[in-house]
């Protein structure tokens, strides 16, 4: 499984960005794809996720009203639309994939076996 994250950049506070995660190497109908982020000096944290089959989504409370995760089946790509960005959203964003169906672990780093290379998001205030 290969994951290619892209779309990061520098944006002013209040602006928007859309991240993309292109997935390849398997059939993803049994996977959950999620975005995590890691700011300097902090642990990696869950942002948002989507079950490929059925498209159910879940997200962290800190981004729930501002970020939207979606998928394009034809392109094998997951998107993270980020609106109303804040300086505290500055981080390297990673997409990750898991075949685990254990719902309680869906937001934990250790549940994800496959990771993309990360894309930097910088929000200036």
Short mmCIF file of N, CA and C in Angstrom, two decimals:
data_model
loop_
_atom_site.label_atom_id
_atom_site.label_comp_id
_atom_site.label_asym_id
_atom_site.label_seq_id
_atom_site.Cartn_x
_atom_site.Cartn_y
_atom_site.Cartn_z
N UNK A 1 0.85 -1.19 0.00
CA UNK A 1 0.00 0.00 0.00
C UNK A 1 0.88 1.24 0.00
N UNK A 2 0.58 2.15 -0.89
CA UNK A 2 1.31 3.42 -0.94
C UNK A 2 0.31 4.57 -0.81
N UNK A 3 0.72 5.54 -0.03
CA UNK A 3 -0.10 6.73 0.18
C UNK A 3 0.73 7.96 -0.16
N UNK A 4 0.17 8.84 -0.98
CA UNK A 4 0.87 10.04 -1.41
C UNK A 4 0.05 11.26 -1.00
N UNK A 5 0.55 11.99 -0.02
CA UNK A 5 -0.15 13.18 0.46
C UNK A 5 0.36 14.41 -0.28
N UNK A 6 -0.54 15.33 -0.55
CA UNK A 6 -0.16 16.57 -1.22
C UNK A 6 -1.17 17.67 -0.87
N UNK A 7 -0.84 18.90 -1.27
CA UNK A 7 -1.78 20.00 -1.09
C UNK A 7 -1.46 20.97 0.02
N UNK A 8 -0.43 20.70 0.78
CA UNK A 8 -0.07 21.62 1.85
C UNK A 8 0.50 22.92 1.32
N UNK A 9 0.70 23.87 2.22
CA UNK A 9 1.25 25.15 1.81
C UNK A 9 1.13 26.18 2.92
N UNK A 10 1.38 27.42 2.54
CA UNK A 10 1.29 28.55 3.46
C UNK A 10 0.00 29.30 3.19
N UNK A 11 -0.77 29.55 4.24
CA UNK A 11 -2.04 30.24 4.09
C UNK A 11 -2.25 31.16 5.28
N UNK A 12 -2.97 32.23 5.07
CA UNK A 12 -3.27 33.14 6.17
C UNK A 12 -4.39 32.58 7.04
N UNK A 13 -4.40 32.99 8.28
CA UNK A 13 -5.48 32.59 9.18
C UNK A 13 -6.83 32.97 8.56
N UNK A 14 -7.77 32.05 8.67
CA UNK A 14 -9.08 32.24 8.07
C UNK A 14 -9.21 31.68 6.66
N UNK A 15 -8.09 31.30 6.08
CA UNK A 15 -8.08 30.78 4.73
C UNK A 15 -8.40 29.29 4.68
N UNK A 16 -8.27 28.74 3.47
CA UNK A 16 -8.61 27.34 3.23
C UNK A 16 -7.52 26.63 2.45
N UNK A 17 -7.45 25.33 2.65
CA UNK A 17 -6.59 24.45 1.87
C UNK A 17 -7.31 23.12 1.69
N UNK A 18 -6.97 22.42 0.61
CA UNK A 18 -7.48 21.06 0.43
C UNK A 18 -6.31 20.11 0.27
N UNK A 19 -6.21 19.16 1.17
CA UNK A 19 -5.18 18.14 1.09
C UNK A 19 -5.72 16.93 0.34
N UNK A 20 -4.83 16.26 -0.37
CA UNK A 20 -5.19 15.04 -1.09
C UNK A 20 -4.30 13.89 -0.64
N UNK A 21 -4.89 12.70 -0.62
CA UNK A 21 -4.15 11.48 -0.30
C UNK A 21 -4.48 10.45 -1.36
N UNK A 22 -3.54 10.22 -2.26
CA UNK A 22 -3.73 9.25 -3.33
C UNK A 22 -3.26 7.89 -2.84
N UNK A 23 -4.14 6.90 -2.90
CA UNK A 23 -3.84 5.56 -2.40
C UNK A 23 -3.68 4.58 -3.55
N UNK A 24 -2.75 3.65 -3.41
CA UNK A 24 -2.53 2.65 -4.44
C UNK A 24 -1.98 1.38 -3.81
N UNK A 25 -2.06 0.29 -4.56
CA UNK A 25 -1.44 -0.94 -4.12
C UNK A 25 -2.38 -1.97 -3.53
N UNK A 26 -3.64 -1.65 -3.41
CA UNK A 26 -4.60 -2.60 -2.86
C UNK A 26 -6.00 -2.14 -3.24
N UNK A 27 -6.97 -2.97 -2.90
CA UNK A 27 -8.37 -2.58 -3.03
C UNK A 27 -8.80 -2.02 -1.68
N UNK A 28 -9.27 -0.79 -1.68
CA UNK A 28 -9.42 -0.08 -0.42
C UNK A 28 -10.80 -0.15 0.21
N UNK A 29 -11.63 -1.01 -0.31
CA UNK A 29 -12.99 -1.09 0.22
C UNK A 29 -13.03 -1.54 1.68
N UNK A 30 -11.96 -2.21 2.16
CA UNK A 30 -11.95 -2.66 3.54
C UNK A 30 -11.09 -1.78 4.44
N UNK A 31 -10.67 -0.65 3.93
CA UNK A 31 -9.77 0.22 4.68
C UNK A 31 -10.50 1.42 5.28
N UNK A 32 -9.88 1.92 6.32
CA UNK A 32 -10.19 3.25 6.84
C UNK A 32 -8.98 4.12 6.56
N UNK A 33 -9.23 5.27 5.99
CA UNK A 33 -8.17 6.24 5.69
C UNK A 33 -8.37 7.45 6.59
N UNK A 34 -7.30 7.88 7.24
CA UNK A 34 -7.41 9.01 8.16
C UNK A 34 -6.28 10.00 7.94
N UNK A 35 -6.52 11.19 8.40
CA UNK A 35 -5.50 12.23 8.46
C UNK A 35 -5.08 12.42 9.92
N UNK A 36 -3.78 12.53 10.10
CA UNK A 36 -3.20 12.89 11.38
C UNK A 36 -2.32 14.12 11.15
N UNK A 37 -1.95 14.78 12.23
CA UNK A 37 -1.03 15.90 12.10
C UNK A 37 -0.06 15.92 13.28
N UNK A 38 1.08 16.51 13.02
CA UNK A 38 2.09 16.61 14.06
C UNK A 38 2.75 17.97 13.99
N UNK A 39 2.59 18.73 15.06
CA UNK A 39 3.21 20.03 15.19
C UNK A 39 4.57 19.87 15.87
N UNK A 40 5.48 20.81 15.67
CA UNK A 40 6.80 20.72 16.29
C UNK A 40 6.72 20.55 17.80
N UNK A 41 7.41 19.54 18.31
CA UNK A 41 7.44 19.31 19.74
C UNK A 41 6.21 18.65 20.31
N UNK A 42 5.29 18.27 19.46
CA UNK A 42 4.06 17.65 19.93
C UNK A 42 3.90 16.24 19.35
N UNK A 43 3.05 15.47 19.98
CA UNK A 43 2.78 14.13 19.47
C UNK A 43 1.84 14.20 18.26
N UNK A 44 1.91 13.17 17.47
CA UNK A 44 1.02 13.08 16.32
C UNK A 44 -0.41 12.88 16.82
N UNK A 45 -1.34 13.61 16.22
CA UNK A 45 -2.73 13.52 16.68
C UNK A 45 -3.68 13.29 15.52
N UNK A 46 -4.78 12.64 15.84
CA UNK A 46 -5.81 12.34 14.85
C UNK A 46 -6.55 13.61 14.46
N UNK A 47 -6.90 13.70 13.17
CA UNK A 47 -7.66 14.83 12.66
C UNK A 47 -9.04 14.39 12.16
N UNK A 48 -9.05 13.52 11.17
CA UNK A 48 -10.32 13.07 10.59
C UNK A 48 -10.11 11.76 9.85
N UNK A 49 -11.17 10.96 9.75
CA UNK A 49 -11.06 9.68 9.08
C UNK A 49 -12.32 9.33 8.32
N UNK A 50 -12.20 8.37 7.40
CA UNK A 50 -13.33 7.94 6.60
C UNK A 50 -13.22 6.45 6.33
N UNK A 51 -14.31 5.76 6.51
CA UNK A 51 -14.37 4.35 6.12
C UNK A 51 -14.63 4.29 4.62
N UNK A 52 -13.75 3.60 3.89
CA UNK A 52 -13.90 3.61 2.44
C UNK A 52 -15.23 3.02 2.02
N UNK A 53 -15.59 1.91 2.63
CA UNK A 53 -16.87 1.30 2.30
C UNK A 53 -17.97 1.99 3.09
N UNK A 54 -18.87 2.59 2.41
CA UNK A 54 -19.97 3.29 3.06
C UNK A 54 -19.74 4.76 3.25
N UNK A 55 -18.48 5.16 3.39
CA UNK A 55 -18.15 6.58 3.48
C UNK A 55 -18.42 7.26 4.80
N UNK A 56 -18.62 6.49 5.87
CA UNK A 56 -18.87 7.15 7.16
C UNK A 56 -17.60 7.88 7.61
N UNK A 57 -17.79 9.04 8.21
CA UNK A 57 -16.66 9.87 8.61
C UNK A 57 -16.67 10.14 10.11
N UNK A 58 -15.52 10.53 10.62
CA UNK A 58 -15.39 10.89 12.02
C UNK A 58 -14.23 11.87 12.11
N UNK A 59 -14.29 12.77 13.07
CA UNK A 59 -13.26 13.80 13.16
C UNK A 59 -13.06 14.24 14.60
N UNK A 60 -11.92 14.87 14.82
CA UNK A 60 -11.60 15.40 16.14
C UNK A 60 -12.48 16.60 16.44
N UNK A 61 -12.79 16.79 17.69
CA UNK A 61 -13.64 17.91 18.08
C UNK A 61 -13.04 19.25 17.68
N UNK A 62 -11.72 19.34 17.69
CA UNK A 62 -11.05 20.61 17.40
C UNK A 62 -11.22 21.05 15.95
N UNK A 63 -11.58 20.14 15.06
CA UNK A 63 -11.71 20.50 13.65
C UNK A 63 -13.09 20.21 13.09
N UNK A 64 -13.95 19.65 13.88
CA UNK A 64 -15.23 19.12 13.39
C UNK A 64 -16.03 20.14 12.58
N UNK A 65 -16.05 21.38 13.03
CA UNK A 65 -16.87 22.39 12.35
C UNK A 65 -16.16 23.04 11.18
N UNK A 66 -14.87 22.72 10.99
CA UNK A 66 -14.07 23.43 9.99
C UNK A 66 -13.50 22.53 8.90
N UNK A 67 -13.24 21.28 9.21
CA UNK A 67 -12.61 20.37 8.26
C UNK A 67 -13.62 19.32 7.79
N UNK A 68 -13.50 18.94 6.54
CA UNK A 68 -14.37 17.90 5.97
C UNK A 68 -13.52 16.88 5.24
N UNK A 69 -13.73 15.62 5.54
CA UNK A 69 -13.03 14.54 4.84
C UNK A 69 -13.97 13.88 3.86
N UNK A 70 -13.45 13.53 2.69
CA UNK A 70 -14.27 12.89 1.66
C UNK A 70 -13.39 11.98 0.82
N UNK A 71 -14.00 11.20 -0.04
CA UNK A 71 -13.22 10.30 -0.90
C UNK A 71 -13.79 10.31 -2.30
N UNK A 72 -12.92 9.99 -3.25
CA UNK A 72 -13.31 9.82 -4.65
C UNK A 72 -12.94 8.39 -5.02
N UNK A 73 -13.95 7.54 -5.15
CA UNK A 73 -13.69 6.12 -5.42
C UNK A 73 -12.94 5.93 -6.74
N UNK A 74 -13.32 6.67 -7.74
CA UNK A 74 -12.73 6.49 -9.07
C UNK A 74 -11.24 6.84 -9.07
N UNK A 75 -10.86 7.80 -8.24
CA UNK A 75 -9.46 8.24 -8.20
C UNK A 75 -8.68 7.62 -7.05
N UNK A 76 -9.34 6.80 -6.22
CA UNK A 76 -8.67 6.22 -5.04
C UNK A 76 -7.99 7.31 -4.21
N UNK A 77 -8.70 8.39 -4.01
CA UNK A 77 -8.14 9.55 -3.33
C UNK A 77 -9.07 10.02 -2.21
N UNK A 78 -8.44 10.37 -1.10
CA UNK A 78 -9.15 10.95 0.04
C UNK A 78 -8.74 12.41 0.16
N UNK A 79 -9.71 13.25 0.43
CA UNK A 79 -9.46 14.69 0.54
C UNK A 79 -9.75 15.18 1.96
N UNK A 80 -9.03 16.21 2.35
CA UNK A 80 -9.32 16.90 3.60
C UNK A 80 -9.47 18.38 3.26
N UNK A 81 -10.70 18.84 3.27
CA UNK A 81 -10.97 20.25 3.04
C UNK A 81 -10.89 20.98 4.36
N UNK A 82 -9.99 21.94 4.43
CA UNK A 82 -9.75 22.66 5.68
C UNK A 82 -10.14 24.12 5.49
N UNK A 83 -11.13 24.56 6.23
CA UNK A 83 -11.61 25.94 6.17
C UNK A 83 -11.36 26.64 7.49
N UNK A 84 -11.43 27.95 7.47
CA UNK A 84 -11.27 28.76 8.68
C UNK A 84 -10.02 28.35 9.45
N UNK A 85 -8.92 28.24 8.73
CA UNK A 85 -7.69 27.76 9.35
C UNK A 85 -7.18 28.71 10.42
N UNK A 86 -6.59 28.13 11.45
CA UNK A 86 -6.04 28.87 12.58
C UNK A 86 -4.54 28.58 12.68
N UNK A 87 -3.85 29.44 13.39
CA UNK A 87 -2.41 29.23 13.54
C UNK A 87 -2.11 27.89 14.22
N UNK A 88 -3.01 27.46 15.08
CA UNK A 88 -2.79 26.18 15.77
C UNK A 88 -2.99 24.96 14.88
N UNK A 89 -3.44 25.18 13.65
CA UNK A 89 -3.54 24.08 12.68
C UNK A 89 -2.21 23.84 11.98
N UNK A 90 -1.23 24.68 12.23
CA UNK A 90 0.09 24.50 11.62
C UNK A 90 0.71 23.20 12.07
N UNK A 91 1.08 22.36 11.10
CA UNK A 91 1.63 21.04 11.39
C UNK A 91 1.98 20.35 10.09
N UNK A 92 2.67 19.22 10.21
CA UNK A 92 2.80 18.31 9.09
C UNK A 92 1.61 17.37 9.14
N UNK A 93 0.91 17.27 8.01
CA UNK A 93 -0.27 16.43 7.93
C UNK A 93 0.07 15.13 7.20
N UNK A 94 -0.33 14.03 7.81
CA UNK A 94 -0.08 12.71 7.26
C UNK A 94 -1.40 12.00 6.98
N UNK A 95 -1.46 11.29 5.86
CA UNK A 95 -2.57 10.37 5.69
C UNK A 95 -2.10 8.97 6.03
N UNK A 96 -3.01 8.17 6.52
CA UNK A 96 -2.69 6.82 6.98
C UNK A 96 -3.84 5.88 6.68
N UNK A 97 -3.52 4.60 6.57
CA UNK A 97 -4.53 3.61 6.23
C UNK A 97 -4.45 2.42 7.17
N UNK A 98 -5.63 1.87 7.47
CA UNK A 98 -5.71 0.68 8.30
C UNK A 98 -6.80 -0.24 7.78
N UNK A 99 -6.57 -1.54 7.95
CA UNK A 99 -7.61 -2.53 7.63
C UNK A 99 -8.35 -2.95 8.89
N UNK A 100 -7.92 -2.38 10.01
CA UNK A 100 -8.57 -2.74 11.27
C UNK A 100 -10.01 -2.28 11.28
N UNK A 101 -10.90 -3.14 11.75
CA UNK A 101 -12.31 -2.79 11.88
C UNK A 101 -12.70 -2.51 13.33
N UNK A 102 -11.70 -2.42 14.19
CA UNK A 102 -11.98 -2.15 15.60
C UNK A 102 -12.30 -0.68 15.76
N UNK A 103 -13.54 -0.37 15.97
CA UNK A 103 -14.01 1.02 15.99
C UNK A 103 -13.33 1.85 17.07
N UNK A 104 -13.07 1.25 18.22
CA UNK A 104 -12.54 2.02 19.35
C UNK A 104 -11.12 2.52 19.11
N UNK A 105 -10.40 1.95 18.15
CA UNK A 105 -9.01 2.35 17.91
C UNK A 105 -8.86 3.22 16.66
N UNK A 106 -9.95 3.64 16.10
CA UNK A 106 -9.90 4.31 14.79
C UNK A 106 -9.14 5.63 14.82
N UNK A 107 -8.96 6.22 16.02
CA UNK A 107 -8.26 7.50 16.10
C UNK A 107 -6.85 7.37 16.66
N UNK A 108 -6.38 6.16 16.84
CA UNK A 108 -5.06 5.96 17.45
C UNK A 108 -3.99 5.71 16.39
N UNK A 109 -2.83 6.32 16.59
CA UNK A 109 -1.73 6.19 15.64
C UNK A 109 -1.34 4.73 15.43
N UNK A 110 -1.29 3.98 16.50
CA UNK A 110 -0.81 2.59 16.44
C UNK A 110 -1.72 1.67 15.63
N UNK A 111 -2.93 2.09 15.37
CA UNK A 111 -3.86 1.24 14.60
C UNK A 111 -3.58 1.29 13.11
N UNK A 112 -2.77 2.22 12.66
CA UNK A 112 -2.55 2.46 11.23
C UNK A 112 -1.21 1.90 10.80
N UNK A 113 -1.25 0.99 9.82
CA UNK A 113 -0.03 0.32 9.37
C UNK A 113 0.66 1.04 8.22
N UNK A 114 -0.08 1.84 7.51
CA UNK A 114 0.45 2.48 6.30
C UNK A 114 0.36 3.99 6.43
N UNK A 115 1.46 4.66 6.07
CA UNK A 115 1.54 6.11 6.22
C UNK A 115 2.11 6.76 4.97
N UNK A 116 1.57 7.91 4.64
CA UNK A 116 2.15 8.72 3.58
C UNK A 116 3.30 9.53 4.13
N UNK A 117 3.91 10.34 3.26
CA UNK A 117 5.13 11.05 3.62
C UNK A 117 4.90 12.36 4.34
N UNK A 118 3.68 12.85 4.40
CA UNK A 118 3.40 14.10 5.09
C UNK A 118 3.48 15.31 4.18
N UNK A 119 2.65 16.29 4.49
CA UNK A 119 2.65 17.55 3.76
C UNK A 119 2.51 18.68 4.77
N UNK A 120 3.34 19.71 4.60
CA UNK A 120 3.40 20.80 5.59
C UNK A 120 2.27 21.79 5.36
N UNK A 121 1.57 22.11 6.43
CA UNK A 121 0.56 23.17 6.41
C UNK A 121 1.01 24.24 7.41
N UNK A 122 1.16 25.45 6.92
CA UNK A 122 1.56 26.56 7.77
C UNK A 122 0.52 27.66 7.67
N UNK A 123 -0.03 28.04 8.82
CA UNK A 123 -1.05 29.07 8.88
C UNK A 123 -0.45 30.29 9.58
N UNK A 124 -0.39 31.38 8.86
CA UNK A 124 0.18 32.60 9.43
C UNK A 124 -0.92 33.46 10.03
N UNK A 125 -0.63 34.05 11.17
CA UNK A 125 -1.64 34.87 11.86
C UNK A 125 -1.43 36.35 11.58
#
